[in-house]
Short mmCIF file of N, CA and C in Angstrom, two decimals:
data_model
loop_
_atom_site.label_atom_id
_atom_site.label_comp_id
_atom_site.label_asym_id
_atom_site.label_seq_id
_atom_site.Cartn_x
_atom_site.Cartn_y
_atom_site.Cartn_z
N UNK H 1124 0.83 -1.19 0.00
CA UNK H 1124 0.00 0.00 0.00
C UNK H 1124 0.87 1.26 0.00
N UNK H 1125 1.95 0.94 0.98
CA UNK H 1125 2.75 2.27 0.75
C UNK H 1125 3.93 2.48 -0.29
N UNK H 1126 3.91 1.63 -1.17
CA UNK H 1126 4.78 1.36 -2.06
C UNK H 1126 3.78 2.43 -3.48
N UNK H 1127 2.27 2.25 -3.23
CA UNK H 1127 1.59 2.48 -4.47
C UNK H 1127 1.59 4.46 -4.09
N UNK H 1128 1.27 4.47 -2.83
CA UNK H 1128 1.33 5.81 -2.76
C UNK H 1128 2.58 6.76 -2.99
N UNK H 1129 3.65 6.24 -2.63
CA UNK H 1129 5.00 6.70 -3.11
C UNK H 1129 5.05 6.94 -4.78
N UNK H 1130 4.60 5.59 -5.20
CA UNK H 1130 4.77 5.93 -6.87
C UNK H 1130 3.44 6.70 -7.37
N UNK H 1131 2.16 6.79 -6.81
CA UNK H 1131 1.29 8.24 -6.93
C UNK H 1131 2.08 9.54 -6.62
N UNK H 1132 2.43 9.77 -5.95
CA UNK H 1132 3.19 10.89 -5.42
C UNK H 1132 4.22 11.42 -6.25
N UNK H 1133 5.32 10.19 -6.87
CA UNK H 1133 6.31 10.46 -7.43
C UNK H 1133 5.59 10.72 -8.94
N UNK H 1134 4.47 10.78 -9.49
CA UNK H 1134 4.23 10.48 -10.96
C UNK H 1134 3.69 12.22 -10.60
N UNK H 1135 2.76 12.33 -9.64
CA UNK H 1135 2.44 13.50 -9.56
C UNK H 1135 3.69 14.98 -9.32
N UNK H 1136 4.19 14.51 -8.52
CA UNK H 1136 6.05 15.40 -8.83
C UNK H 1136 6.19 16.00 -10.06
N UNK H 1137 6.54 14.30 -10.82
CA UNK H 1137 6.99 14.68 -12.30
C UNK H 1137 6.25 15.46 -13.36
N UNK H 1138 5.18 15.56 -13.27
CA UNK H 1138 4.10 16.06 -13.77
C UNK H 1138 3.82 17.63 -13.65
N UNK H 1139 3.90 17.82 -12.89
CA UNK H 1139 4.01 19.27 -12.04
C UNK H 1139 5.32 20.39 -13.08
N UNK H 1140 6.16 19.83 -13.15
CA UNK H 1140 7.35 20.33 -14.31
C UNK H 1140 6.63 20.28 -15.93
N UNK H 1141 5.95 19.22 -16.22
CA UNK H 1141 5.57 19.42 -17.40
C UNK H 1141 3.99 20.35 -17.92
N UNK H 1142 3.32 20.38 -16.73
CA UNK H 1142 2.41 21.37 -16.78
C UNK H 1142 3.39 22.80 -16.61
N UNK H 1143 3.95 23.30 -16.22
CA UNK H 1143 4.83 24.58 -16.09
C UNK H 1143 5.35 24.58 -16.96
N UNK H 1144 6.26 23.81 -17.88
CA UNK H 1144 6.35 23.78 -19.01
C UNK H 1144 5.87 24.29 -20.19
N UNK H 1145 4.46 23.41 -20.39
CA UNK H 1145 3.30 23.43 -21.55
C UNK H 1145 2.88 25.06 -21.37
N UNK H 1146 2.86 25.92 -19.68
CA UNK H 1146 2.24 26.85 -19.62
C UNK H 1146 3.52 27.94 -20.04
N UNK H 1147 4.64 27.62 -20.00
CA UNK H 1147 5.44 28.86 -20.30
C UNK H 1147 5.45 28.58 -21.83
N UNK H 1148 5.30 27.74 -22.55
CA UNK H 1148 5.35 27.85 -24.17
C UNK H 1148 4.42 28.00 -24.61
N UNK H 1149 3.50 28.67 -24.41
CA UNK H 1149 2.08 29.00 -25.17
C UNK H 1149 2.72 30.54 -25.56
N UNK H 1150 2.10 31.05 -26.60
CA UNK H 1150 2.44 32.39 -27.09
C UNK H 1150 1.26 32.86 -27.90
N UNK H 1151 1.23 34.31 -27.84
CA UNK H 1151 0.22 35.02 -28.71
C UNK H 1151 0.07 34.35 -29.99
N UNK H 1152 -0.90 34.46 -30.22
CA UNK H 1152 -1.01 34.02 -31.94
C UNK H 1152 -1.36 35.98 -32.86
N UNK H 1153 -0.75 35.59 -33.64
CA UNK H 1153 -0.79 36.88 -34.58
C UNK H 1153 -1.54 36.39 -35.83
N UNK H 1154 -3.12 37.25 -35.93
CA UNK H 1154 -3.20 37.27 -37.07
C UNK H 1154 -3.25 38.56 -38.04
N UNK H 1155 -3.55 38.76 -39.36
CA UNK H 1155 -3.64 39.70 -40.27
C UNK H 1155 -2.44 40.81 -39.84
N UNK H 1156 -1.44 40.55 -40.21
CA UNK H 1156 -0.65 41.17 -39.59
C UNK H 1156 0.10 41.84 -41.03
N UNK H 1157 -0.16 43.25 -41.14
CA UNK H 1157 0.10 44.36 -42.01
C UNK H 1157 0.57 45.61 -41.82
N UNK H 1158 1.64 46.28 -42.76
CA UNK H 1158 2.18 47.73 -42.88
C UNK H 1158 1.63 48.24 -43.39
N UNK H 1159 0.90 49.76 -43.56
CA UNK H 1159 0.14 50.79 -43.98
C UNK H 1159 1.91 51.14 -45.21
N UNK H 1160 1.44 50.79 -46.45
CA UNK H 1160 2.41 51.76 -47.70
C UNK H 1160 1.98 53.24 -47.36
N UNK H 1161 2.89 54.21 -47.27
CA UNK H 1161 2.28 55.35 -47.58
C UNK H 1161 2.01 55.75 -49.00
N UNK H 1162 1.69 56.69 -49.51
CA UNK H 1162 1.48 57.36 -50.72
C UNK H 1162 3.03 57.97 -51.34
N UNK H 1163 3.62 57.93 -50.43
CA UNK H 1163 5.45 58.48 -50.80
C UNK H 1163 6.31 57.84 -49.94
N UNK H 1164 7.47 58.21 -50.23
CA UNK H 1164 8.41 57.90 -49.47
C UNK H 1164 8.29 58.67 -48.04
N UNK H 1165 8.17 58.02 -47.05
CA UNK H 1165 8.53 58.39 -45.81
C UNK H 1165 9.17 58.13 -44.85
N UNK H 1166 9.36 58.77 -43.70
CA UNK H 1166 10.43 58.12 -42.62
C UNK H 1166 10.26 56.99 -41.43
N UNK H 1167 8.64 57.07 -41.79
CA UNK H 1167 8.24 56.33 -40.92
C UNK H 1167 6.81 55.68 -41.59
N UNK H 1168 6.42 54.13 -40.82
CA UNK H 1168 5.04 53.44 -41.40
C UNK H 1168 4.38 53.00 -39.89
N UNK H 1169 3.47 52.54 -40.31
CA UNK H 1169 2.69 51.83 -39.12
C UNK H 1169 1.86 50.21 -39.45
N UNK H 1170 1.84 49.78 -38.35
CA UNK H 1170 1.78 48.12 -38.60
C UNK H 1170 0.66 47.94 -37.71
N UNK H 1171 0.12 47.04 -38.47
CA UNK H 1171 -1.31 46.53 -37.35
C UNK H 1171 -1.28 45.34 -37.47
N UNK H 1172 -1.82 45.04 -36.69
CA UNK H 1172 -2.74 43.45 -36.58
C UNK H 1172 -3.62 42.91 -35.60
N UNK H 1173 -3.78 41.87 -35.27
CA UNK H 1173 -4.50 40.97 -34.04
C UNK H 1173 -4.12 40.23 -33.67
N UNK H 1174 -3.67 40.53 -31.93
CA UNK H 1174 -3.00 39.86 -31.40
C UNK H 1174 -3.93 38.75 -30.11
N UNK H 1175 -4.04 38.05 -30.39
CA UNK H 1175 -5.02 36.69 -29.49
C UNK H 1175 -4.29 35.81 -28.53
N UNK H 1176 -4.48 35.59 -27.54
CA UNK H 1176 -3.81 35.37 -26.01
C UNK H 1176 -4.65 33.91 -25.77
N UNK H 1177 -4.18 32.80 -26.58
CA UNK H 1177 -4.99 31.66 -26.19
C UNK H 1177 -4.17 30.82 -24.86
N UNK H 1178 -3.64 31.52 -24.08
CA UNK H 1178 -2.75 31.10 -23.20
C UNK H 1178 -3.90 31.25 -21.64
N UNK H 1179 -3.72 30.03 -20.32
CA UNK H 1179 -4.46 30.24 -19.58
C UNK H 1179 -3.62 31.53 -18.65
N UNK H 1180 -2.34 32.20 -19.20
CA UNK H 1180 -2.17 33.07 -18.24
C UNK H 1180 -1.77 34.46 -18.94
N UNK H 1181 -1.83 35.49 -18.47
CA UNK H 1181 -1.80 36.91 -19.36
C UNK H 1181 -0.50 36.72 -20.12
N UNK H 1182 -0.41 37.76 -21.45
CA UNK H 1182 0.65 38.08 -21.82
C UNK H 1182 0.64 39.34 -21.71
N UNK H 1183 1.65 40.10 -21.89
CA UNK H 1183 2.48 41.43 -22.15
C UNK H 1183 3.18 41.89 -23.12
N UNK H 1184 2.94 42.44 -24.12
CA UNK H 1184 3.99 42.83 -25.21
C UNK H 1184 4.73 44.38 -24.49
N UNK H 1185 5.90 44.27 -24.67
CA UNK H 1185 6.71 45.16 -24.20
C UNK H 1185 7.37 46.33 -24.90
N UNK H 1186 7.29 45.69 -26.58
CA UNK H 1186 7.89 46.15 -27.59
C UNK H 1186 8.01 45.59 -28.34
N UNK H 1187 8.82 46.09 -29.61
CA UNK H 1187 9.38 45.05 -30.58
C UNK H 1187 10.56 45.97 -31.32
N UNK H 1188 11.33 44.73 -32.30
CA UNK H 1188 12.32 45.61 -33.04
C UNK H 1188 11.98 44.63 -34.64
N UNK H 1189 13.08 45.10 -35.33
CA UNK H 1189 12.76 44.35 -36.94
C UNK H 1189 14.40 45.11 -37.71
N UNK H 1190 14.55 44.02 -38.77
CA UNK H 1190 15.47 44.26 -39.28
C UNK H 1190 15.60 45.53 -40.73
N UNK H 1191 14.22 45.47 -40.90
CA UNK H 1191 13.87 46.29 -41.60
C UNK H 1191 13.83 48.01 -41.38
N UNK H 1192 13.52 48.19 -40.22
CA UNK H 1192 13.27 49.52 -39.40
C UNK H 1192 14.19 49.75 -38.50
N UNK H 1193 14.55 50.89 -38.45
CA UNK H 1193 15.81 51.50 -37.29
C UNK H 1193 14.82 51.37 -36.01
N UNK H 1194 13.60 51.61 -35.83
CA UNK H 1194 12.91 51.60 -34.41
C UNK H 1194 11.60 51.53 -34.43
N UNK H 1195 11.27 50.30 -34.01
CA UNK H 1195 9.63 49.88 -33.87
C UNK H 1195 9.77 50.27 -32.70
N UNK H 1196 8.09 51.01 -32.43
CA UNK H 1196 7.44 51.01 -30.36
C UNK H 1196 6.00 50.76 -31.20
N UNK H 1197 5.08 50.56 -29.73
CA UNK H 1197 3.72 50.70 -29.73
C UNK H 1197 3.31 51.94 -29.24
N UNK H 1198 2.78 52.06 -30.37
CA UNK H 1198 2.06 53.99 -30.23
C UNK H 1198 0.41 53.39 -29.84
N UNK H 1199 -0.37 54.62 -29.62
CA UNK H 1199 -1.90 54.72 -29.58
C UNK H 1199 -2.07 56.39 -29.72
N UNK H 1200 -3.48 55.89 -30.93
CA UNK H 1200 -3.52 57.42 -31.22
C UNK H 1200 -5.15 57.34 -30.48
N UNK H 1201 -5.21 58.81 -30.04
CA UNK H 1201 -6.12 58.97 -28.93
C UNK H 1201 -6.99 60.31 -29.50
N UNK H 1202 -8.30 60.52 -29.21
CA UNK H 1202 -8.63 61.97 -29.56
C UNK H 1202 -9.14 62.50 -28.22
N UNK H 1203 -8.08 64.07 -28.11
CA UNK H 1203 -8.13 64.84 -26.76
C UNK H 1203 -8.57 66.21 -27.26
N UNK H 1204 -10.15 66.53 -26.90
CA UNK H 1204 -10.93 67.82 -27.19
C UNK H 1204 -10.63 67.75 -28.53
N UNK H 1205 -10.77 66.77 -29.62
CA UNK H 1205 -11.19 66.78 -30.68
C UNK H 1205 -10.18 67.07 -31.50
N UNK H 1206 -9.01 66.87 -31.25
CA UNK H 1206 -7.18 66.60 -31.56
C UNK H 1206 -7.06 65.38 -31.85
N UNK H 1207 -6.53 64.48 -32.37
CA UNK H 1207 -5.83 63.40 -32.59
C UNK H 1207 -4.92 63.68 -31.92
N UNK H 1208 -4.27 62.77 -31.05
CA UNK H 1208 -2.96 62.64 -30.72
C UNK H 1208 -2.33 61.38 -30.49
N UNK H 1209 -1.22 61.26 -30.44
CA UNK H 1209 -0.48 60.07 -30.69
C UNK H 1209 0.47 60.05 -29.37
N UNK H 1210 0.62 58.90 -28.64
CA UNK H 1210 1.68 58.55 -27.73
C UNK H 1210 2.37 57.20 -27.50
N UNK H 1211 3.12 57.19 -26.89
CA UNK H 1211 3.68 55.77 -27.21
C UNK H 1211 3.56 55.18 -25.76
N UNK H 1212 3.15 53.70 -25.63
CA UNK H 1212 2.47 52.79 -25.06
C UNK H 1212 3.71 51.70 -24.33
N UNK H 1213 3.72 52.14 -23.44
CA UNK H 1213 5.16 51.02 -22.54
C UNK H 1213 4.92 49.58 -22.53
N UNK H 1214 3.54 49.14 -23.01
CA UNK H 1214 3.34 47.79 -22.36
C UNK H 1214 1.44 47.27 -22.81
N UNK H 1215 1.47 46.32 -23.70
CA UNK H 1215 -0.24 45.52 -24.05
C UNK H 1215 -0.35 44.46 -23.27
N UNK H 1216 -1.26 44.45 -22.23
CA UNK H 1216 -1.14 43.39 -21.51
C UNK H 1216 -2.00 42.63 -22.31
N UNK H 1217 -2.22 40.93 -22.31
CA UNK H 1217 -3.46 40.60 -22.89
C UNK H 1217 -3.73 39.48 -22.27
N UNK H 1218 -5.21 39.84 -21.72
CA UNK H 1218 -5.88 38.41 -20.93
C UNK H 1218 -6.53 37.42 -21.46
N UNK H 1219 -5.96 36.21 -20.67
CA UNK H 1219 -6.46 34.86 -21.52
C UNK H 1219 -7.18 34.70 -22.20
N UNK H 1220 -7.20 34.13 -22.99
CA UNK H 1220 -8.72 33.71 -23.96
C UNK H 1220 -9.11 35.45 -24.85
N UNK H 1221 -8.14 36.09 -24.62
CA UNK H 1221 -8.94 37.87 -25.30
C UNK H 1221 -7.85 38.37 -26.42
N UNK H 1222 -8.08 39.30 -27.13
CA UNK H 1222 -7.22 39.69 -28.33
C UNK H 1222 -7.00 41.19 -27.92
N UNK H 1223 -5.77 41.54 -28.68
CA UNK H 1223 -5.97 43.04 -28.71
C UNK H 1223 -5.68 43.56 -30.29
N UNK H 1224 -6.33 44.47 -30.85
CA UNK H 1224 -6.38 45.07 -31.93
C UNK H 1224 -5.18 46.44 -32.49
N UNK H 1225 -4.23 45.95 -32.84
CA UNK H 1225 -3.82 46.99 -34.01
C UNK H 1225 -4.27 47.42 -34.77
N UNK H 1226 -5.00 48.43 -34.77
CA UNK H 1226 -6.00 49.06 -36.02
C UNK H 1226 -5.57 50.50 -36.62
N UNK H 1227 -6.07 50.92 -37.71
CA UNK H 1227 -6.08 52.51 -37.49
C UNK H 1227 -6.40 53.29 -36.87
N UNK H 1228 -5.84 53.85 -36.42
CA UNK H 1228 -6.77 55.53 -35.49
C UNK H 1228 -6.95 54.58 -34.12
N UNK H 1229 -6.48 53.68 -33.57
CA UNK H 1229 -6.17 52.89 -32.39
C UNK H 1229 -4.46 52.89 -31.85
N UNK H 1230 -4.43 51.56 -31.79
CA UNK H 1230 -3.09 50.85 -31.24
C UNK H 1230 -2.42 50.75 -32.43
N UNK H 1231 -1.48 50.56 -32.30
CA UNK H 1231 -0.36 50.00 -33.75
C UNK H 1231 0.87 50.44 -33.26
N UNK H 1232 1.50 49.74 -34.35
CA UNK H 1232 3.46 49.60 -34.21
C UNK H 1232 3.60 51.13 -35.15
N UNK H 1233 4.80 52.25 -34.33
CA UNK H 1233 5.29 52.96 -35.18
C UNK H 1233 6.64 52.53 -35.47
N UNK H 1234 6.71 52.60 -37.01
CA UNK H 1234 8.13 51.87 -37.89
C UNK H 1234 8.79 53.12 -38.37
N UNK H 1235 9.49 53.39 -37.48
CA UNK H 1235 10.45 54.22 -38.10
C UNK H 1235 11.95 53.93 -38.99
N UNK H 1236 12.03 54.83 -39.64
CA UNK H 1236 13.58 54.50 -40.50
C UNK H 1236 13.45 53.47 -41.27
N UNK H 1237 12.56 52.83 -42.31
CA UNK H 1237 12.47 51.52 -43.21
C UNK H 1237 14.30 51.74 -43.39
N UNK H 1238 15.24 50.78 -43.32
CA UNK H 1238 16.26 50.44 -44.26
C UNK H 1238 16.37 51.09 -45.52
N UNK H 1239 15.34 50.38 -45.97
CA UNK H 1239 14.97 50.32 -47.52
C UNK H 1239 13.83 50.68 -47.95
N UNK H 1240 13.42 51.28 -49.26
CA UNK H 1240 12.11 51.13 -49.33
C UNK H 1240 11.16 50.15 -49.54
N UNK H 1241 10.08 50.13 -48.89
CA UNK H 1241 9.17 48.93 -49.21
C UNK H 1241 8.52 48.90 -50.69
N UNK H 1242 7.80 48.14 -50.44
CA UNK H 1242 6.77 47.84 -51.57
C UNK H 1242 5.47 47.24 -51.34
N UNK H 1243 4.59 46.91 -52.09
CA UNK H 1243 3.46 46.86 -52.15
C UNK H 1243 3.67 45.19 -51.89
N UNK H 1244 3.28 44.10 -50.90
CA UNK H 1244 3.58 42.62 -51.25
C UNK H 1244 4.83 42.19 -50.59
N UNK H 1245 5.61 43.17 -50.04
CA UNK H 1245 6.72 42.71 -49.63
C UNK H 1245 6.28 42.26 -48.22
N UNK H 1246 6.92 41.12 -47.17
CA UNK H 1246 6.93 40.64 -45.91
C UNK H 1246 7.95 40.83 -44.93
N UNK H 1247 8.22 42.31 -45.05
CA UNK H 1247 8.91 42.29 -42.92
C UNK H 1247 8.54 41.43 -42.31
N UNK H 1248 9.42 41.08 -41.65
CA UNK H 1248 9.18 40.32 -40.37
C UNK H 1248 9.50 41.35 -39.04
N UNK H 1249 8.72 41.78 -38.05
CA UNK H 1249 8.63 42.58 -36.87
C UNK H 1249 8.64 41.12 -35.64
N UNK H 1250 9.31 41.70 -35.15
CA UNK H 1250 9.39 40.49 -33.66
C UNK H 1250 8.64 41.64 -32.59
N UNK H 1251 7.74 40.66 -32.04
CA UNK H 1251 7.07 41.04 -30.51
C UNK H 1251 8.28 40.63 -29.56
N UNK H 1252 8.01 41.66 -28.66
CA UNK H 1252 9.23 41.05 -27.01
C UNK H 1252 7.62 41.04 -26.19
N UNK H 1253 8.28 40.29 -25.52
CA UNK H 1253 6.87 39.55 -24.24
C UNK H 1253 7.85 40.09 -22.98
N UNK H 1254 6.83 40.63 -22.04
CA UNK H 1254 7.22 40.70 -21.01
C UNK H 1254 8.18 39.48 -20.30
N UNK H 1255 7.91 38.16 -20.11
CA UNK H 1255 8.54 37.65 -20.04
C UNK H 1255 10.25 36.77 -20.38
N UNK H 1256 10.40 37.91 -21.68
CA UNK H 1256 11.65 37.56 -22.21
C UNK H 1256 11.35 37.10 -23.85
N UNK H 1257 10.52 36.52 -23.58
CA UNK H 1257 10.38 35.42 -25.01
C UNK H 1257 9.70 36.71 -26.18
N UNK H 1258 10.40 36.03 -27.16
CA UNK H 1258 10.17 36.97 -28.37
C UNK H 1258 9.11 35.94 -29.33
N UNK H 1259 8.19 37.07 -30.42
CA UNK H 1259 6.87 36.45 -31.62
C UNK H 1259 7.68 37.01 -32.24
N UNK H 1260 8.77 36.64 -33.33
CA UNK H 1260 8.66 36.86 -34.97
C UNK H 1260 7.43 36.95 -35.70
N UNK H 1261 6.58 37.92 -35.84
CA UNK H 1261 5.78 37.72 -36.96
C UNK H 1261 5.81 38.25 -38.32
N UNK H 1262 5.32 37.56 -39.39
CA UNK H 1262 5.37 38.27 -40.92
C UNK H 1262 4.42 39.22 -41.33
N UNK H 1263 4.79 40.37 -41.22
CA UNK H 1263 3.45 41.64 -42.21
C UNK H 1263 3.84 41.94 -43.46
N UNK H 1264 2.53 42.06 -43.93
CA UNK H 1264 2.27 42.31 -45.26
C UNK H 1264 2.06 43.66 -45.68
N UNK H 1265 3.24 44.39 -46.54
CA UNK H 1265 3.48 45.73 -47.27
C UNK H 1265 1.64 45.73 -48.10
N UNK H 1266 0.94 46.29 -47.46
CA UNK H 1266 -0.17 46.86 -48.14
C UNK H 1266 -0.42 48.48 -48.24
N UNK H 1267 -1.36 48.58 -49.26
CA UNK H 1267 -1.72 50.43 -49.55
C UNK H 1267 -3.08 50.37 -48.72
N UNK H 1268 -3.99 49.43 -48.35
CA UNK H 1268 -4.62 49.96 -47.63
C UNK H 1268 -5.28 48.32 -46.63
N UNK H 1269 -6.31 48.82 -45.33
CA UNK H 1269 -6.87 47.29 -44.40
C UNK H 1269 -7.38 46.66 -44.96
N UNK H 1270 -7.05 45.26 -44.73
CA UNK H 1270 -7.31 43.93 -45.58
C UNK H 1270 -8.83 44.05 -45.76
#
């Protein structure tokens, strides 16, 4: 009898590591994930998408960078007494099971300094940083206007 409870005990141990596990490798899922082309050459673009948290515990985006752009942040443009204004955003938390929206005239990535110029079809890749350390590579799509 006490032989069976020892090896209950010990299976339950081992187990305990692989649930902590399974829960630190869950990651945002990114979908529709796109750059606004401007109409000219400019110094800077903006990136949207949808970001979905199928994880049972919050995430945090902290930032991001890309090889393409001298400096991605997360901006939010806001209207104050009927101004647009724009500021930049230290931190998206996102709770389980919920999404958060990169849209226009919302949340979104400001891309400053393209390298190069884009094009219409071309795929940056922008990496998310997670509060926790762990980085989302995701691929956006060089479009002229929302999918």
């Amino acid at each position: 009898m006490n032989r069976r409870i020892e090896t209950t005990c010990l299976l339950a141990l081992l187990m305990v590591p692989l649930a902590s596990a399974s829960a630190a490798e869950c990651l945002p899922e990114v979908r529709d994930a796109w750059v606004r082309l401007p109409p000219a050459a400019m110094p800077m673009m903006a990136g949207f998408a949808r970001i979905e948290n199928p994880c049972d515990t919050p995430v945090t985006v902290v930032g991001a960078d890309s090889l393409a752009f001298a400096d991605v942040s997360l901006h939010e443009t806001r209207e104050e007494n009927g101004v647009s204004r724009m500021r930049e955003v230290d931190a998206l938390p996102i709770a389980p099971g919920k999404a958060a929206e990169l849209k226009p005239g919302g949340l979104h990535l400001m891309l400053h300094g393209p390298y190069q110029p884009l094009a219409e079809g071309e795929k940056p890749v922008i990496t998310l940083k997670l509060a926790d350390g762990r980085t989302l590579p995701v691929v956006f799509e060089v479009r002229k206007t929302a999918p």
